mmCIF file of N, CA and C in Angstrom:
data_model
loop_
_atom_site.group_PDB
_atom_site.id
_atom_site.type_symbol
_atom_site.label_atom_id
_atom_site.label_comp_id
_atom_site.label_asym_id
_atom_site.label_seq_id
_atom_site.Cartn_x
_atom_site.Cartn_y
_atom_site.Cartn_z
ATOM 1 N N MET A 126 -50.615 -9.564 9.845
ATOM 2 C CA MET A 126 -49.811 -10.167 10.897
ATOM 3 C C MET A 126 -48.330 -10.196 10.503
ATOM 4 N N LYS A 127 -48.040 -10.588 9.237
ATOM 5 C CA LYS A 127 -46.647 -10.620 8.776
ATOM 6 C C LYS A 127 -46.030 -9.230 8.774
ATOM 7 N N LYS A 128 -46.818 -8.247 8.375
ATOM 8 C CA LYS A 128 -46.309 -6.879 8.315
ATOM 9 C C LYS A 128 -45.940 -6.377 9.713
ATOM 10 N N THR A 129 -46.763 -6.670 10.696
ATOM 11 C CA THR A 129 -46.497 -6.268 12.077
ATOM 12 C C THR A 129 -45.240 -6.942 12.596
ATOM 13 N N LEU A 130 -45.033 -8.198 12.265
ATOM 14 C CA LEU A 130 -43.831 -8.922 12.684
ATOM 15 C C LEU A 130 -42.576 -8.296 12.082
ATOM 16 N N TRP A 131 -42.619 -7.946 10.786
ATOM 17 C CA TRP A 131 -41.464 -7.327 10.130
ATOM 18 C C TRP A 131 -41.164 -5.946 10.693
ATOM 19 N N ILE A 132 -42.215 -5.187 10.991
ATOM 20 C CA ILE A 132 -42.024 -3.853 11.583
ATOM 21 C C ILE A 132 -41.416 -3.985 12.976
ATOM 22 N N SER A 133 -41.928 -4.936 13.759
ATOM 23 C CA SER A 133 -41.383 -5.153 15.107
ATOM 24 C C SER A 133 -39.924 -5.586 15.049
ATOM 25 N N LEU A 134 -39.590 -6.470 14.127
ATOM 26 C CA LEU A 134 -38.212 -6.920 13.966
ATOM 27 C C LEU A 134 -37.312 -5.757 13.554
ATOM 28 N N GLY A 135 -37.786 -4.919 12.660
ATOM 29 C CA GLY A 135 -37.027 -3.744 12.231
ATOM 30 C C GLY A 135 -36.769 -2.779 13.378
ATOM 31 N N VAL A 136 -37.778 -2.547 14.207
ATOM 32 C CA VAL A 136 -37.631 -1.646 15.354
ATOM 33 C C VAL A 136 -36.632 -2.226 16.353
ATOM 34 N N VAL A 137 -36.717 -3.532 16.620
ATOM 35 C CA VAL A 137 -35.788 -4.166 17.558
ATOM 36 C C VAL A 137 -34.357 -4.070 17.032
ATOM 37 N N LEU A 138 -34.150 -4.356 15.748
ATOM 38 C CA LEU A 138 -32.805 -4.254 15.161
ATOM 39 C C LEU A 138 -32.286 -2.821 15.205
ATOM 40 N N LEU A 139 -33.152 -1.873 14.953
ATOM 41 C CA LEU A 139 -32.761 -0.469 15.023
ATOM 42 C C LEU A 139 -32.352 -0.092 16.447
ATOM 43 N N LEU A 140 -33.100 -0.531 17.441
ATOM 44 C CA LEU A 140 -32.762 -0.245 18.835
ATOM 45 C C LEU A 140 -31.442 -0.893 19.231
ATOM 46 N N ILE A 141 -31.218 -2.120 18.796
ATOM 47 C CA ILE A 141 -29.947 -2.793 19.078
ATOM 48 C C ILE A 141 -28.799 -2.027 18.432
ATOM 49 N N GLY A 142 -28.993 -1.573 17.192
ATOM 50 C CA GLY A 142 -27.976 -0.789 16.501
ATOM 51 C C GLY A 142 -27.648 0.507 17.237
ATOM 52 N N VAL A 143 -28.658 1.196 17.734
ATOM 53 C CA VAL A 143 -28.448 2.450 18.463
ATOM 54 C C VAL A 143 -27.689 2.183 19.773
ATOM 55 N N VAL A 144 -28.054 1.117 20.480
ATOM 56 C CA VAL A 144 -27.381 0.789 21.739
ATOM 57 C C VAL A 144 -25.913 0.433 21.492
ATOM 58 N N VAL A 145 -25.631 -0.350 20.463
ATOM 59 C CA VAL A 145 -24.243 -0.720 20.139
ATOM 60 C C VAL A 145 -23.451 0.517 19.744
ATOM 61 N N TRP A 146 -24.041 1.382 18.925
ATOM 62 C CA TRP A 146 -23.356 2.622 18.532
ATOM 63 C C TRP A 146 -23.049 3.472 19.760
ATOM 64 N N TYR A 147 -24.016 3.644 20.657
ATOM 65 C CA TYR A 147 -23.816 4.472 21.845
ATOM 66 C C TYR A 147 -22.758 3.870 22.766
ATOM 67 N N LYS A 148 -22.758 2.560 22.925
ATOM 68 C CA LYS A 148 -21.829 1.901 23.843
ATOM 69 C C LYS A 148 -20.396 1.895 23.318
ATOM 70 N N TYR A 149 -20.208 1.676 22.018
ATOM 71 C CA TYR A 149 -18.861 1.438 21.499
ATOM 72 C C TYR A 149 -18.321 2.483 20.523
ATOM 73 N N TYR A 150 -19.161 3.332 19.955
ATOM 74 C CA TYR A 150 -18.683 4.274 18.942
ATOM 75 C C TYR A 150 -18.959 5.741 19.265
ATOM 76 N N PHE A 151 -19.823 6.015 20.223
ATOM 77 C CA PHE A 151 -20.124 7.389 20.624
ATOM 78 C C PHE A 151 -18.978 7.915 21.482
ATOM 79 N N VAL A 152 -18.416 9.057 21.115
ATOM 80 C CA VAL A 152 -17.332 9.672 21.886
ATOM 81 C C VAL A 152 -17.961 10.401 23.067
ATOM 82 N N PHE A 153 -17.777 9.830 24.246
ATOM 83 C CA PHE A 153 -18.357 10.364 25.482
ATOM 84 C C PHE A 153 -17.632 11.627 25.924
ATOM 85 N N GLY A 154 -16.312 11.639 25.773
ATOM 86 C CA GLY A 154 -15.525 12.799 26.168
ATOM 87 C C GLY A 154 -14.175 12.774 25.487
ATOM 88 N N GLU A 155 -13.526 13.916 25.460
ATOM 89 C CA GLU A 155 -12.168 13.993 24.932
ATOM 90 C C GLU A 155 -11.417 15.094 25.653
ATOM 91 N N GLY A 156 -10.099 14.950 25.671
ATOM 92 C CA GLY A 156 -9.286 15.926 26.368
ATOM 93 C C GLY A 156 -7.814 15.615 26.224
ATOM 94 N N VAL A 157 -7.012 16.227 27.082
ATOM 95 C CA VAL A 157 -5.561 16.051 27.059
ATOM 96 C C VAL A 157 -5.106 15.648 28.455
ATOM 97 N N LYS A 158 -4.263 14.642 28.519
ATOM 98 C CA LYS A 158 -3.640 14.213 29.775
ATOM 99 C C LYS A 158 -2.132 14.386 29.629
ATOM 100 N N SER A 159 -1.487 14.808 30.705
ATOM 101 C CA SER A 159 -0.044 15.035 30.706
ATOM 102 C C SER A 159 0.613 14.185 31.771
ATOM 103 N N GLY A 160 1.818 13.715 31.471
ATOM 104 C CA GLY A 160 2.575 12.948 32.444
ATOM 105 C C GLY A 160 3.738 12.225 31.804
ATOM 106 N N TYR A 161 4.410 11.406 32.628
ATOM 107 C CA TYR A 161 5.550 10.619 32.154
ATOM 108 C C TYR A 161 5.042 9.304 31.579
ATOM 109 N N LEU A 162 5.546 8.962 30.407
ATOM 110 C CA LEU A 162 5.150 7.710 29.782
ATOM 111 C C LEU A 162 5.862 6.558 30.487
ATOM 112 N N ASN A 163 5.100 5.706 31.135
ATOM 113 C CA ASN A 163 5.657 4.572 31.863
ATOM 114 C C ASN A 163 5.991 3.434 30.909
ATOM 115 N N TYR A 164 5.050 3.084 30.041
ATOM 116 C CA TYR A 164 5.323 2.039 29.051
ATOM 117 C C TYR A 164 4.398 2.176 27.857
ATOM 118 N N ALA A 165 4.837 1.610 26.753
ATOM 119 C CA ALA A 165 4.037 1.468 25.538
ATOM 120 C C ALA A 165 4.354 0.089 24.989
ATOM 121 N N MET A 166 3.322 -0.729 24.775
ATOM 122 C CA MET A 166 3.568 -2.086 24.307
ATOM 123 C C MET A 166 2.451 -2.563 23.393
ATOM 124 N N LYS A 167 2.779 -3.569 22.612
ATOM 125 C CA LYS A 167 1.817 -4.225 21.740
ATOM 126 C C LYS A 167 1.514 -5.574 22.369
ATOM 127 N N LYS A 168 0.229 -5.858 22.601
ATOM 128 C CA LYS A 168 -0.107 -7.124 23.243
ATOM 129 C C LYS A 168 -1.476 -7.607 22.804
ATOM 130 N N GLY A 169 -1.745 -8.873 23.069
ATOM 131 C CA GLY A 169 -3.033 -9.463 22.771
ATOM 132 C C GLY A 169 -2.894 -10.862 22.219
ATOM 133 N N TYR A 170 -3.912 -11.683 22.427
ATOM 134 C CA TYR A 170 -3.915 -13.058 21.926
ATOM 135 C C TYR A 170 -4.399 -13.121 20.484
ATOM 136 N N VAL A 171 -5.564 -12.575 20.229
ATOM 137 C CA VAL A 171 -6.141 -12.596 18.874
ATOM 138 C C VAL A 171 -5.929 -11.255 18.192
ATOM 139 N N PHE A 172 -6.344 -10.194 18.862
ATOM 140 C CA PHE A 172 -6.186 -8.841 18.329
ATOM 141 C C PHE A 172 -4.982 -8.197 19.005
ATOM 142 N N LYS A 173 -3.951 -7.916 18.253
ATOM 143 C CA LYS A 173 -2.766 -7.239 18.788
ATOM 144 C C LYS A 173 -3.071 -5.746 18.855
ATOM 145 N N THR A 174 -3.105 -5.221 20.077
ATOM 146 C CA THR A 174 -3.426 -3.807 20.265
ATOM 147 C C THR A 174 -2.254 -3.096 20.930
ATOM 148 N N TYR A 175 -2.226 -1.780 20.777
ATOM 149 C CA TYR A 175 -1.183 -0.949 21.370
ATOM 150 C C TYR A 175 -1.715 -0.361 22.669
ATOM 151 N N GLU A 176 -0.990 -0.612 23.757
ATOM 152 C CA GLU A 176 -1.415 -0.159 25.074
ATOM 153 C C GLU A 176 -0.305 0.678 25.706
ATOM 154 N N GLY A 177 -0.677 1.572 26.605
ATOM 155 C CA GLY A 177 0.308 2.394 27.289
ATOM 156 C C GLY A 177 -0.193 2.879 28.627
ATOM 157 N N LYS A 178 0.743 3.410 29.403
ATOM 158 C CA LYS A 178 0.394 3.966 30.707
ATOM 159 C C LYS A 178 1.164 5.258 30.916
ATOM 160 N N LEU A 179 0.451 6.281 31.338
ATOM 161 C CA LEU A 179 1.003 7.590 31.619
ATOM 162 C C LEU A 179 0.912 7.817 33.133
ATOM 163 N N ILE A 180 2.012 8.222 33.749
ATOM 164 C CA ILE A 180 2.015 8.516 35.179
ATOM 165 C C ILE A 180 1.873 10.019 35.353
ATOM 166 N N GLN A 181 0.791 10.418 36.010
ATOM 167 C CA GLN A 181 0.535 11.830 36.255
ATOM 168 C C GLN A 181 0.897 12.140 37.701
ATOM 169 N N GLU A 182 1.566 13.244 37.917
ATOM 170 C CA GLU A 182 1.902 13.652 39.269
ATOM 171 C C GLU A 182 0.972 14.768 39.703
ATOM 172 N N GLY A 183 0.708 14.790 40.990
ATOM 173 C CA GLY A 183 -0.148 15.839 41.515
ATOM 174 C C GLY A 183 -0.257 15.738 43.014
ATOM 175 N N PHE A 184 -0.989 16.642 43.584
ATOM 176 C CA PHE A 184 -1.205 16.638 45.022
ATOM 177 C C PHE A 184 -2.441 15.830 45.325
ATOM 178 N N GLY A 185 -2.293 14.885 46.229
ATOM 179 C CA GLY A 185 -3.395 14.000 46.567
ATOM 180 C C GLY A 185 -4.164 14.486 47.780
ATOM 181 N N LYS A 186 -5.205 13.745 48.146
ATOM 182 C CA LYS A 186 -6.022 14.092 49.292
ATOM 183 C C LYS A 186 -5.522 13.415 50.563
ATOM 184 N N GLY A 187 -4.426 12.668 50.448
ATOM 185 C CA GLY A 187 -3.886 11.961 51.608
ATOM 186 C C GLY A 187 -3.384 12.935 52.652
ATOM 187 N N LYS A 188 -2.145 12.870 52.975
ATOM 188 C CA LYS A 188 -1.546 13.781 53.943
ATOM 189 C C LYS A 188 -1.288 15.127 53.276
ATOM 190 N N THR A 189 -1.387 16.164 54.023
ATOM 191 C CA THR A 189 -1.204 17.513 53.493
ATOM 192 C C THR A 189 0.207 17.685 52.937
ATOM 193 N N GLY A 190 0.279 18.153 51.691
ATOM 194 C CA GLY A 190 1.567 18.447 51.072
ATOM 195 C C GLY A 190 2.265 17.251 50.453
ATOM 196 N N THR A 191 1.655 16.066 50.485
ATOM 197 C CA THR A 191 2.306 14.902 49.883
ATOM 198 C C THR A 191 1.990 14.840 48.402
ATOM 199 N N ILE A 192 2.886 14.243 47.654
ATOM 200 C CA ILE A 192 2.681 14.080 46.218
ATOM 201 C C ILE A 192 2.279 12.634 45.955
ATOM 202 N N THR A 193 1.197 12.466 45.239
ATOM 203 C CA THR A 193 0.755 11.133 44.846
ATOM 204 C C THR A 193 0.799 11.045 43.334
ATOM 205 N N SER A 194 0.788 9.838 42.815
ATOM 206 C CA SER A 194 0.780 9.704 41.361
ATOM 207 C C SER A 194 -0.514 9.038 40.913
ATOM 208 N N TYR A 195 -0.966 9.422 39.757
ATOM 209 C CA TYR A 195 -2.158 8.868 39.149
ATOM 210 C C TYR A 195 -1.749 8.211 37.841
ATOM 211 N N GLU A 196 -2.370 7.107 37.545
ATOM 212 C CA GLU A 196 -2.048 6.379 36.324
ATOM 213 C C GLU A 196 -3.170 6.546 35.316
ATOM 214 N N PHE A 197 -2.789 6.776 34.083
ATOM 215 C CA PHE A 197 -3.743 6.876 32.981
ATOM 216 C C PHE A 197 -3.400 5.782 31.979
ATOM 217 N N GLU A 198 -4.199 4.733 31.966
ATOM 218 C CA GLU A 198 -3.988 3.637 31.017
ATOM 219 C C GLU A 198 -4.806 3.918 29.769
ATOM 220 N N PHE A 199 -4.186 3.696 28.616
ATOM 221 C CA PHE A 199 -4.817 4.058 27.356
ATOM 222 C C PHE A 199 -4.451 3.061 26.270
ATOM 223 N N SER A 200 -5.175 3.146 25.165
ATOM 224 C CA SER A 200 -4.903 2.353 23.972
ATOM 225 C C SER A 200 -4.618 3.309 22.820
ATOM 226 N N VAL A 201 -3.925 2.803 21.811
ATOM 227 C CA VAL A 201 -3.575 3.600 20.633
ATOM 228 C C VAL A 201 -3.970 2.800 19.394
ATOM 229 N N GLU A 202 -4.672 3.435 18.467
ATOM 230 C CA GLU A 202 -5.056 2.766 17.217
ATOM 231 C C GLU A 202 -4.017 2.959 16.116
ATOM 232 N N ASP A 203 -3.409 4.122 16.051
ATOM 233 C CA ASP A 203 -2.498 4.478 14.966
ATOM 234 C C ASP A 203 -1.083 3.948 15.237
ATOM 235 N N PRO A 204 -0.541 3.093 14.353
ATOM 236 C CA PRO A 204 0.819 2.569 14.563
ATOM 237 C C PRO A 204 1.897 3.651 14.589
ATOM 238 N N GLU A 205 1.716 4.747 13.871
ATOM 239 C CA GLU A 205 2.703 5.828 13.864
ATOM 240 C C GLU A 205 2.779 6.517 15.231
ATOM 241 N N ILE A 206 1.644 6.732 15.857
ATOM 242 C CA ILE A 206 1.630 7.330 17.198
ATOM 243 C C ILE A 206 2.281 6.367 18.184
ATOM 244 N N PHE A 207 1.992 5.070 18.043
ATOM 245 C CA PHE A 207 2.599 4.074 18.922
ATOM 246 C C PHE A 207 4.117 4.071 18.779
ATOM 247 N N LYS A 208 4.628 4.153 17.550
ATOM 248 C CA LYS A 208 6.087 4.180 17.336
ATOM 249 C C LYS A 208 6.713 5.372 18.049
ATOM 250 N N GLN A 209 6.068 6.527 17.973
ATOM 251 C CA GLN A 209 6.577 7.728 18.633
ATOM 252 C C GLN A 209 6.603 7.534 20.153
ATOM 253 N N LEU A 210 5.572 6.920 20.708
ATOM 254 C CA LEU A 210 5.529 6.668 22.146
ATOM 255 C C LEU A 210 6.569 5.624 22.542
ATOM 256 N N GLU A 211 6.664 4.563 21.763
ATOM 257 C CA GLU A 211 7.568 3.456 22.086
ATOM 258 C C GLU A 211 9.029 3.895 22.108
ATOM 259 N N THR A 212 9.416 4.738 21.179
ATOM 260 C CA THR A 212 10.817 5.163 21.096
ATOM 261 C C THR A 212 11.163 6.269 22.094
ATOM 262 N N ASN A 213 10.165 6.836 22.764
ATOM 263 C CA ASN A 213 10.415 7.928 23.709
ATOM 264 C C ASN A 213 9.867 7.632 25.094
ATOM 265 N N SER A 214 9.883 6.385 25.496
ATOM 266 C CA SER A 214 9.382 6.004 26.812
ATOM 267 C C SER A 214 10.193 6.694 27.908
ATOM 268 N N GLY A 215 9.502 7.169 28.930
ATOM 269 C CA GLY A 215 10.161 7.872 30.030
ATOM 270 C C GLY A 215 10.115 9.378 29.893
ATOM 271 N N LYS A 216 9.732 9.874 28.744
ATOM 272 C CA LYS A 216 9.639 11.325 28.542
ATOM 273 C C LYS A 216 8.252 11.820 28.959
ATOM 274 N N THR A 217 8.122 13.134 29.043
ATOM 275 C CA THR A 217 6.852 13.750 29.384
ATOM 276 C C THR A 217 6.045 13.989 28.116
ATOM 277 N N PHE A 218 4.782 13.586 28.143
ATOM 278 C CA PHE A 218 3.907 13.726 26.987
ATOM 279 C C PHE A 218 2.630 14.452 27.374
ATOM 280 N N ASP A 219 2.081 15.167 26.419
ATOM 281 C CA ASP A 219 0.708 15.672 26.471
ATOM 282 C C ASP A 219 -0.033 14.902 25.396
ATOM 283 N N LEU A 220 -0.964 14.047 25.800
ATOM 284 C CA LEU A 220 -1.659 13.166 24.869
ATOM 285 C C LEU A 220 -3.128 13.547 24.758
ATOM 286 N N HIS A 221 -3.599 13.710 23.522
ATOM 287 C CA HIS A 221 -5.024 13.949 23.277
ATOM 288 C C HIS A 221 -5.704 12.591 23.172
ATOM 289 N N TYR A 222 -6.838 12.440 23.854
ATOM 290 C CA TYR A 222 -7.536 11.156 23.864
ATOM 291 C C TYR A 222 -9.034 11.345 23.653
ATOM 292 N N LYS A 223 -9.668 10.256 23.262
ATOM 293 C CA LYS A 223 -11.121 10.180 23.177
ATOM 294 C C LYS A 223 -11.584 9.089 24.128
ATOM 295 N N GLU A 224 -12.662 9.371 24.839
ATOM 296 C CA GLU A 224 -13.211 8.388 25.780
ATOM 297 C C GLU A 224 -14.522 7.838 25.234
ATOM 298 N N TYR A 225 -14.592 6.530 25.137
ATOM 299 C CA TYR A 225 -15.799 5.846 24.695
ATOM 300 C C TYR A 225 -16.475 5.197 25.899
ATOM 301 N N ASN A 226 -17.719 4.778 25.741
ATOM 302 C CA ASN A 226 -18.443 4.139 26.840
ATOM 303 C C ASN A 226 -18.051 2.681 27.037
ATOM 304 N N GLY A 227 -17.388 2.083 26.076
ATOM 305 C CA GLY A 227 -16.977 0.695 26.184
ATOM 306 C C GLY A 227 -15.771 0.419 25.300
ATOM 307 N N ALA A 228 -15.066 -0.664 25.616
ATOM 308 C CA ALA A 228 -13.873 -1.047 24.856
ATOM 309 C C ALA A 228 -14.221 -2.142 23.848
ATOM 310 N N LEU A 229 -13.619 -2.065 22.683
ATOM 311 C CA LEU A 229 -13.738 -3.117 21.664
ATOM 312 C C LEU A 229 -12.411 -3.865 21.588
ATOM 313 N N PRO A 230 -12.440 -5.192 21.422
ATOM 314 C CA PRO A 230 -11.197 -5.967 21.465
ATOM 315 C C PRO A 230 -10.183 -5.578 20.391
ATOM 316 N N TRP A 231 -10.614 -5.140 19.233
ATOM 317 C CA TRP A 231 -9.681 -4.760 18.163
ATOM 318 C C TRP A 231 -9.238 -3.304 18.275
ATOM 319 N N ARG A 232 -9.869 -2.527 19.143
ATOM 320 C CA ARG A 232 -9.491 -1.134 19.338
ATOM 321 C C ARG A 232 -8.545 -0.968 20.514
ATOM 322 N N GLY A 233 -8.616 -1.865 21.505
ATOM 323 C CA GLY A 233 -7.746 -1.785 22.664
ATOM 324 C C GLY A 233 -8.423 -2.301 23.915
ATOM 325 N N ASN A 234 -7.657 -2.394 24.981
ATOM 326 C CA ASN A 234 -8.178 -2.922 26.241
ATOM 327 C C ASN A 234 -8.856 -1.870 27.106
ATOM 328 N N THR A 235 -8.737 -0.615 26.740
ATOM 329 C CA THR A 235 -9.329 0.448 27.546
ATOM 330 C C THR A 235 -10.341 1.225 26.722
ATOM 331 N N LYS A 236 -11.114 2.048 27.428
ATOM 332 C CA LYS A 236 -12.066 2.900 26.711
ATOM 333 C C LYS A 236 -11.478 4.264 26.382
ATOM 334 N N PHE A 237 -10.190 4.475 26.712
ATOM 335 C CA PHE A 237 -9.488 5.709 26.379
ATOM 336 C C PHE A 237 -8.565 5.443 25.194
ATOM 337 N N ILE A 238 -8.792 6.142 24.072
ATOM 338 C CA ILE A 238 -8.016 5.950 22.854
ATOM 339 C C ILE A 238 -7.239 7.238 22.563
ATOM 340 N N VAL A 239 -5.904 7.135 22.584
ATOM 341 C CA VAL A 239 -5.049 8.282 22.262
ATOM 342 C C VAL A 239 -5.000 8.414 20.748
ATOM 343 N N ASP A 240 -5.332 9.602 20.249
ATOM 344 C CA ASP A 240 -5.353 9.815 18.807
ATOM 345 C C ASP A 240 -4.329 10.835 18.329
ATOM 346 N N LYS A 241 -3.617 11.481 19.284
ATOM 347 C CA LYS A 241 -2.648 12.485 18.864
ATOM 348 C C LYS A 241 -1.695 12.811 20.005
ATOM 349 N N VAL A 242 -0.427 13.033 19.654
ATOM 350 C CA VAL A 242 0.563 13.528 20.614
ATOM 351 C C VAL A 242 0.589 15.050 20.465
ATOM 352 N N VAL A 243 0.179 15.755 21.508
ATOM 353 C CA VAL A 243 0.118 17.218 21.467
ATOM 354 C C VAL A 243 1.504 17.809 21.680
ATOM 355 N N ASN A 244 2.233 17.259 22.666
ATOM 356 C CA ASN A 244 3.533 17.802 23.010
ATOM 357 C C ASN A 244 4.370 16.703 23.640
ATOM 358 N N MET A 245 5.698 16.813 23.440
ATOM 359 C CA MET A 245 6.629 15.850 24.042
ATOM 360 C C MET A 245 7.839 16.617 24.539
ATOM 361 N N LYS A 246 8.280 16.326 25.764
ATOM 362 C CA LYS A 246 9.450 17.008 26.344
ATOM 363 C C LYS A 246 10.477 15.965 26.751
#
């Protein structure tokens, strides 16, 4: 009976571990987004995280021929990348990001984490 209880507890803990890994550490997707950097800031009550917003321009589905803007909100883990973004706000960036299934409070407020600046104009 004790052995069955320990095995069941081990299986439950293993399943919880797999679910947490999949939700918060599995990279669901990655790619590059381009646009004008609207802002880069450090904020938070307990965990100070680096956050930013990129404004992407493109043609929308609204009226024919109109230009709409799309916003890409992201978080940054590396302070060096944040410094580069902060000092060049308003410029055009190509940012490489990783998308996770969930956000962690110490990683940032979004599930999109910028890990590299590909290009800056």
